[in-house]
Amino acid sequence: LTAGKATLTVAANNETREYGTANPTFTPMYNGFRNGEDISKINKTGDPSFSTLATITSDVDVYDITADVSALSSKNYQFAARSNKGTLTVGKATLTVAANDEVREYGEENPVFSPVYNGFRNGENLAAINMTGTPSFSTLGTKSADAGTYAIDANVSALSSRNYAFAPRANKGSLIITKALLTVTANDTSRNYGSQN
């Protein structure tokens, strides 16, 4: 009777990360142990290695993680890469959006609010991310609002990009309404010579 080695299949555990961040360290998962054993009881030498096509610049998608078991050895087990590979899910990075701060005088119309974006990855900018839609902005600082500082709220529901999600920035832009200037002059009048003003 020839007792041959049992086969342990090896794959990477599934992982997720955001677009523009480095891949995590992939960890192995073994299947096929016999006699109630686990990885600590089989006198394994060597470790598997893992590779994926997903780099820090790869688009949002799901990528296979390929296992290389050539460095593994055990007296009672042989090793094979599992056909059902582990996966790396690259999710969208988040761009936060706010309005640039603005200043106007009381009683004037609000300026056109312009957006500022934070959170770009891989040295990208707005022109590089193929964004569709534009943000909209609202504020309680209307034309008739008193002088003071008013938050400018960002609405990002119209924005879309393959590798980015969008969220209003917690630190909102501000509209500062300053006091209008009233000039004061005396009314013209006249008096006779020698009379009181």
PDB file of C-alpha atoms in Angstrom:
ATOM      1  CA  LEU A   1       0.000   0.000   0.000  1.00  0.00           C
ATOM      2  CA  THR A   2       1.497   3.303  -1.100  1.00  0.00           C
ATOM      3  CA  ALA A   3       0.204   6.243   0.908  1.00  0.00           C
ATOM      4  CA  GLY A   4       0.530   9.297  -1.299  1.00  0.00           C
ATOM      5  CA  LYS A   5       0.428  12.883  -0.271  1.00  0.00           C
ATOM      6  CA  ALA A   6      -2.930  14.612   0.185  1.00  0.00           C
ATOM      7  CA  THR A   7      -3.388  17.854  -1.692  1.00  0.00           C
ATOM      8  CA  LEU A   8      -3.834  21.194   0.023  1.00  0.00           C
ATOM      9  CA  THR A   9      -5.214  23.875  -2.239  1.00  0.00           C
ATOM     10  CA  VAL A  10      -4.015  27.417  -1.634  1.00  0.00           C
ATOM     11  CA  ALA A  11      -5.594  30.746  -2.480  1.00  0.00           C
ATOM     12  CA  ALA A  12      -5.390  34.286  -1.157  1.00  0.00           C
ATOM     13  CA  ASN A  13      -8.080  35.560   1.136  1.00  0.00           C
ATOM     14  CA  ASN A  14     -10.284  38.124  -0.568  1.00  0.00           C
ATOM     15  CA  GLU A  15      -9.236  41.721  -0.014  1.00  0.00           C
ATOM     16  CA  THR A  16     -10.566  45.206  -0.730  1.00  0.00           C
ATOM     17  CA  ARG A  17      -8.875  48.575  -1.031  1.00  0.00           C
ATOM     18  CA  GLU A  18      -9.578  52.022  -2.404  1.00  0.00           C
ATOM     19  CA  TYR A  19      -8.445  53.259  -5.792  1.00  0.00           C
ATOM     20  CA  GLY A  20      -5.040  54.884  -5.595  1.00  0.00           C
ATOM     21  CA  THR A  21      -3.840  53.047  -2.491  1.00  0.00           C
ATOM     22  CA  ALA A  22      -1.242  50.291  -2.297  1.00  0.00           C
ATOM     23  CA  ASN A  23      -2.295  46.648  -2.350  1.00  0.00           C
ATOM     24  CA  PRO A  24      -2.625  45.042   1.084  1.00  0.00           C
ATOM     25  CA  THR A  25      -0.441  42.117   2.130  1.00  0.00           C
ATOM     26  CA  PHE A  26      -2.186  39.036   0.794  1.00  0.00           C
ATOM     27  CA  THR A  27      -2.702  36.182   3.243  1.00  0.00           C
ATOM     28  CA  PRO A  28      -3.137  32.493   2.363  1.00  0.00           C
ATOM     29  CA  MET A  29      -6.130  30.226   2.866  1.00  0.00           C
ATOM     30  CA  TYR A  30      -5.597  26.447   2.812  1.00  0.00           C
ATOM     31  CA  ASN A  31      -8.205  23.797   2.031  1.00  0.00           C
ATOM     32  CA  GLY A  32      -7.942  20.003   2.227  1.00  0.00           C
ATOM     33  CA  PHE A  33      -6.521  19.178   5.641  1.00  0.00           C
ATOM     34  CA  ARG A  34      -6.896  15.576   6.848  1.00  0.00           C
ATOM     35  CA  ASN A  35      -7.162  14.037  10.310  1.00  0.00           C
ATOM     36  CA  GLY A  36      -8.292  17.291  11.912  1.00  0.00           C
ATOM     37  CA  GLU A  37      -4.962  18.944  11.194  1.00  0.00           C
ATOM     38  CA  ASP A  38      -4.311  22.590  10.472  1.00  0.00           C
ATOM     39  CA  ILE A  39      -1.399  24.583   9.068  1.00  0.00           C
ATOM     40  CA  SER A  40       0.479  24.495  12.396  1.00  0.00           C
ATOM     41  CA  LYS A  41       0.561  20.660  12.507  1.00  0.00           C
ATOM     42  CA  ILE A  42       1.829  19.633   9.082  1.00  0.00           C
ATOM     43  CA  ASN A  43       5.489  20.704   9.377  1.00  0.00           C
ATOM     44  CA  LYS A  44       5.180  23.002   6.395  1.00  0.00           C
ATOM     45  CA  THR A  45       8.258  24.694   5.000  1.00  0.00           C
ATOM     46  CA  GLY A  46       8.159  27.744   2.771  1.00  0.00           C
ATOM     47  CA  ASP A  47       5.354  30.179   2.108  1.00  0.00           C
ATOM     48  CA  PRO A  48       3.116  30.851  -0.855  1.00  0.00           C
ATOM     49  CA  SER A  49       3.494  34.072  -2.806  1.00  0.00           C
ATOM     50  CA  PHE A  50       0.734  36.045  -4.473  1.00  0.00           C
ATOM     51  CA  SER A  51       0.440  38.369  -7.431  1.00  0.00           C
ATOM     52  CA  THR A  52      -2.275  40.406  -9.083  1.00  0.00           C
ATOM     53  CA  LEU A  53      -2.617  42.645 -12.117  1.00  0.00           C
ATOM     54  CA  ALA A  54      -3.986  45.409  -9.896  1.00  0.00           C
ATOM     55  CA  THR A  55      -1.452  48.178  -9.276  1.00  0.00           C
ATOM     56  CA  ILE A  56      -1.903  51.442  -7.405  1.00  0.00           C
ATOM     57  CA  THR A  57      -3.101  53.088 -10.645  1.00  0.00           C
ATOM     58  CA  SER A  58      -5.534  50.318 -11.686  1.00  0.00           C
ATOM     59  CA  ASP A  59      -9.159  51.327 -12.246  1.00  0.00           C
ATOM     60  CA  VAL A  60     -11.992  50.360  -9.944  1.00  0.00           C
ATOM     61  CA  ASP A  61     -12.745  46.680 -10.659  1.00  0.00           C
ATOM     62  CA  VAL A  62     -12.353  43.145  -9.274  1.00  0.00           C
ATOM     63  CA  TYR A  63      -8.982  41.472  -9.887  1.00  0.00           C
ATOM     64  CA  ASP A  64      -7.810  37.875  -9.428  1.00  0.00           C
ATOM     65  CA  ILE A  65      -5.051  37.128  -6.928  1.00  0.00           C
ATOM     66  CA  THR A  66      -2.854  34.332  -8.272  1.00  0.00           C
ATOM     67  CA  ALA A  67      -1.118  31.976  -5.839  1.00  0.00           C
ATOM     68  CA  ASP A  68       2.361  30.527  -6.386  1.00  0.00           C
ATOM     69  CA  VAL A  69       2.900  27.423  -4.232  1.00  0.00           C
ATOM     70  CA  SER A  70       6.293  26.342  -5.591  1.00  0.00           C
ATOM     71  CA  ALA A  71       8.090  27.174  -2.325  1.00  0.00           C
ATOM     72  CA  LEU A  72       5.806  24.993  -0.167  1.00  0.00           C
ATOM     73  CA  SER A  73       6.687  21.550   1.108  1.00  0.00           C
ATOM     74  CA  SER A  74       5.278  19.084   3.655  1.00  0.00           C
ATOM     75  CA  LYS A  75       5.810  15.362   4.363  1.00  0.00           C
ATOM     76  CA  ASN A  76       2.166  14.403   3.981  1.00  0.00           C
ATOM     77  CA  TYR A  77       0.798  17.142   1.724  1.00  0.00           C
ATOM     78  CA  GLN A  78       1.420  18.492  -1.706  1.00  0.00           C
ATOM     79  CA  PHE A  79       0.219  21.953  -2.639  1.00  0.00           C
ATOM     80  CA  ALA A  80      -1.728  23.328  -5.568  1.00  0.00           C
ATOM     81  CA  ALA A  81      -3.092  26.757  -6.382  1.00  0.00           C
ATOM     82  CA  ARG A  82      -6.858  26.710  -5.980  1.00  0.00           C
ATOM     83  CA  SER A  83      -8.743  27.200  -9.243  1.00  0.00           C
ATOM     84  CA  ASN A  84     -11.227  29.479  -7.483  1.00  0.00           C
ATOM     85  CA  LYS A  85      -8.781  32.301  -6.886  1.00  0.00           C
ATOM     86  CA  GLY A  86      -8.954  34.974  -4.243  1.00  0.00           C
ATOM     87  CA  THR A  87     -10.008  38.412  -5.439  1.00  0.00           C
ATOM     88  CA  LEU A  88      -8.938  41.986  -4.821  1.00  0.00           C
ATOM     89  CA  THR A  89     -11.791  44.477  -5.086  1.00  0.00           C
ATOM     90  CA  VAL A  90     -10.613  47.992  -5.877  1.00  0.00           C
ATOM     91  CA  GLY A  91     -13.307  50.413  -4.717  1.00  0.00           C
ATOM     92  CA  LYS A  92     -13.806  54.083  -5.481  1.00  0.00           C
ATOM     93  CA  ALA A  93     -11.816  56.741  -3.670  1.00  0.00           C
ATOM     94  CA  THR A  94     -13.838  59.623  -2.236  1.00  0.00           C
ATOM     95  CA  LEU A  95     -13.504  63.204  -3.410  1.00  0.00           C
ATOM     96  CA  THR A  96     -14.917  65.752  -1.001  1.00  0.00           C
ATOM     97  CA  VAL A  97     -16.535  68.842  -2.471  1.00  0.00           C
ATOM     98  CA  ALA A  98     -17.110  72.281  -0.990  1.00  0.00           C
ATOM     99  CA  ALA A  99     -17.604  75.813  -2.249  1.00  0.00           C
ATOM    100  CA  ASN A 100     -14.757  78.262  -2.189  1.00  0.00           C
ATOM    101  CA  ASP A 101     -15.288  80.979   0.433  1.00  0.00           C
ATOM    102  CA  GLU A 102     -16.904  84.175  -0.848  1.00  0.00           C
ATOM    103  CA  VAL A 103     -17.487  87.715   0.453  1.00  0.00           C
ATOM    104  CA  ARG A 104     -20.153  90.236  -0.564  1.00  0.00           C
ATOM    105  CA  GLU A 105     -21.927  93.272   0.856  1.00  0.00           C
ATOM    106  CA  TYR A 106     -25.396  93.236   2.413  1.00  0.00           C
ATOM    107  CA  GLY A 107     -28.127  93.689  -0.186  1.00  0.00           C
ATOM    108  CA  GLU A 108     -26.093  92.414  -3.138  1.00  0.00           C
ATOM    109  CA  GLU A 109     -26.753  89.273  -5.170  1.00  0.00           C
ATOM    110  CA  ASN A 110     -24.725  86.205  -4.253  1.00  0.00           C
ATOM    111  CA  PRO A 111     -21.727  85.480  -6.479  1.00  0.00           C
ATOM    112  CA  VAL A 112     -21.581  82.281  -8.526  1.00  0.00           C
ATOM    113  CA  PHE A 113     -20.150  79.713  -6.132  1.00  0.00           C
ATOM    114  CA  SER A 114     -17.192  77.681  -7.424  1.00  0.00           C
ATOM    115  CA  PRO A 115     -16.198  74.190  -6.214  1.00  0.00           C
ATOM    116  CA  VAL A 116     -13.014  72.972  -4.580  1.00  0.00           C
ATOM    117  CA  TYR A 117     -12.199  69.229  -4.609  1.00  0.00           C
ATOM    118  CA  ASN A 118     -10.033  67.309  -2.133  1.00  0.00           C
ATOM    119  CA  GLY A 119      -8.858  63.693  -2.215  1.00  0.00           C
ATOM    120  CA  PHE A 120      -7.318  63.117  -5.641  1.00  0.00           C
ATOM    121  CA  ARG A 121      -5.097  60.036  -6.011  1.00  0.00           C
ATOM    122  CA  ASN A 122      -2.131  59.214  -8.236  1.00  0.00           C
ATOM    123  CA  GLY A 123      -1.342  62.882  -8.880  1.00  0.00           C
ATOM    124  CA  GLU A 124      -4.602  63.346 -10.753  1.00  0.00           C
ATOM    125  CA  ASN A 125      -6.684  66.488 -11.047  1.00  0.00           C
ATOM    126  CA  LEU A 126     -10.229  67.286 -12.119  1.00  0.00           C
ATOM    127  CA  ALA A 127      -9.366  67.165 -15.810  1.00  0.00           C
ATOM    128  CA  ALA A 128      -7.951  63.632 -15.515  1.00  0.00           C
ATOM    129  CA  ILE A 129     -10.841  61.782 -13.861  1.00  0.00           C
ATOM    130  CA  ASN A 130     -13.541  61.988 -16.582  1.00  0.00           C
ATOM    131  CA  MET A 131     -16.094  63.441 -14.189  1.00  0.00           C
ATOM    132  CA  THR A 132     -19.643  64.014 -15.416  1.00  0.00           C
ATOM    133  CA  GLY A 133     -22.084  66.491 -13.886  1.00  0.00           C
ATOM    134  CA  THR A 134     -21.491  69.587 -11.811  1.00  0.00           C
ATOM    135  CA  PRO A 135     -22.082  70.250  -8.113  1.00  0.00           C
ATOM    136  CA  SER A 136     -24.706  72.730  -7.007  1.00  0.00           C
ATOM    137  CA  PHE A 137     -24.586  75.020  -3.992  1.00  0.00           C
ATOM    138  CA  SER A 138     -27.110  76.650  -1.672  1.00  0.00           C
ATOM    139  CA  THR A 139     -26.959  78.974   1.314  1.00  0.00           C
ATOM    140  CA  LEU A 140     -29.232  80.760   3.747  1.00  0.00           C
ATOM    141  CA  GLY A 141     -27.325  83.924   2.924  1.00  0.00           C
ATOM    142  CA  THR A 142     -29.894  85.418   0.528  1.00  0.00           C
ATOM    143  CA  LYS A 143     -29.919  88.967  -0.818  1.00  0.00           C
ATOM    144  CA  SER A 144     -31.994  90.137   2.153  1.00  0.00           C
ATOM    145  CA  ALA A 145     -30.042  88.172   4.788  1.00  0.00           C
ATOM    146  CA  ASP A 146     -28.402  90.164   7.564  1.00  0.00           C
ATOM    147  CA  ALA A 147     -24.666  90.734   7.649  1.00  0.00           C
ATOM    148  CA  GLY A 148     -22.909  87.663   9.017  1.00  0.00           C
ATOM    149  CA  THR A 149     -21.284  84.357   8.009  1.00  0.00           C
ATOM    150  CA  TYR A 150     -23.362  81.684   6.281  1.00  0.00           C
ATOM    151  CA  ALA A 151     -22.460  78.093   5.353  1.00  0.00           C
ATOM    152  CA  ILE A 152     -22.549  77.134   1.693  1.00  0.00           C
ATOM    153  CA  ASP A 153     -23.986  73.633   1.281  1.00  0.00           C
ATOM    154  CA  ALA A 154     -22.741  71.416  -1.567  1.00  0.00           C
ATOM    155  CA  ASN A 155     -24.993  68.985  -3.446  1.00  0.00           C
ATOM    156  CA  VAL A 156     -22.944  66.299  -5.246  1.00  0.00           C
ATOM    157  CA  SER A 157     -25.761  64.008  -6.440  1.00  0.00           C
ATOM    158  CA  ALA A 158     -25.145  64.895 -10.101  1.00  0.00           C
ATOM    159  CA  LEU A 159     -21.457  63.939 -10.018  1.00  0.00           C
ATOM    160  CA  SER A 160     -20.071  60.674 -11.353  1.00  0.00           C
ATOM    161  CA  SER A 161     -16.631  59.215 -12.128  1.00  0.00           C
ATOM    162  CA  ARG A 162     -15.323  55.697 -12.724  1.00  0.00           C
ATOM    163  CA  ASN A 163     -12.765  55.767  -9.922  1.00  0.00           C
ATOM    164  CA  TYR A 164     -14.206  58.325  -7.511  1.00  0.00           C
ATOM    165  CA  ALA A 165     -17.263  58.745  -5.336  1.00  0.00           C
ATOM    166  CA  PHE A 166     -18.257  62.223  -4.174  1.00  0.00           C
ATOM    167  CA  ALA A 167     -19.302  63.594  -0.797  1.00  0.00           C
ATOM    168  CA  PRO A 168     -19.887  67.091   0.590  1.00  0.00           C
ATOM    169  CA  ARG A 169     -16.942  68.226   2.680  1.00  0.00           C
ATOM    170  CA  ALA A 170     -17.710  68.453   6.387  1.00  0.00           C
ATOM    171  CA  ASN A 171     -15.835  71.761   6.580  1.00  0.00           C
ATOM    172  CA  LYS A 172     -18.186  73.749   4.355  1.00  0.00           C
ATOM    173  CA  GLY A 173     -17.387  76.860   2.382  1.00  0.00           C
ATOM    174  CA  SER A 174     -18.539  80.174   3.857  1.00  0.00           C
ATOM    175  CA  LEU A 175     -20.325  83.238   2.516  1.00  0.00           C
ATOM    176  CA  ILE A 176     -19.420  86.333   4.489  1.00  0.00           C
ATOM    177  CA  ILE A 177     -21.947  89.160   4.143  1.00  0.00           C
ATOM    178  CA  THR A 178     -20.376  92.441   5.174  1.00  0.00           C
ATOM    179  CA  LYS A 179     -22.190  95.609   6.141  1.00  0.00           C
ATOM    180  CA  ALA A 180     -23.253  97.930   3.344  1.00  0.00           C
ATOM    181  CA  LEU A 181     -21.866 101.446   3.582  1.00  0.00           C
ATOM    182  CA  LEU A 182     -24.337 104.303   4.135  1.00  0.00           C
ATOM    183  CA  THR A 183     -22.914 107.732   3.361  1.00  0.00           C
ATOM    184  CA  VAL A 184     -24.267 110.655   5.367  1.00  0.00           C
ATOM    185  CA  THR A 185     -24.357 114.332   4.198  1.00  0.00           C
ATOM    186  CA  ALA A 186     -26.214 117.361   5.468  1.00  0.00           C
ATOM    187  CA  ASN A 187     -29.145 118.760   3.483  1.00  0.00           C
ATOM    188  CA  ASP A 188     -28.507 122.116   1.781  1.00  0.00           C
ATOM    189  CA  THR A 189     -30.041 125.099   3.576  1.00  0.00           C
ATOM    190  CA  SER A 190     -29.713 128.868   3.728  1.00  0.00           C
ATOM    191  CA  ARG A 191     -29.915 131.760   6.252  1.00  0.00           C
ATOM    192  CA  ASN A 192     -29.639 135.508   6.307  1.00  0.00           C
ATOM    193  CA  TYR A 193     -26.467 137.217   7.340  1.00  0.00           C
ATOM    194  CA  GLY A 194     -26.313 137.577  11.076  1.00  0.00           C
ATOM    195  CA  SER A 195     -28.863 134.808  11.778  1.00  0.00           C
ATOM    196  CA  GLN A 196     -28.160 131.617  13.637  1.00  0.00           C
ATOM    197  CA  ASN A 197     -27.362 128.538  11.530  1.00  0.00           C
TER     198      ASN A 197
END
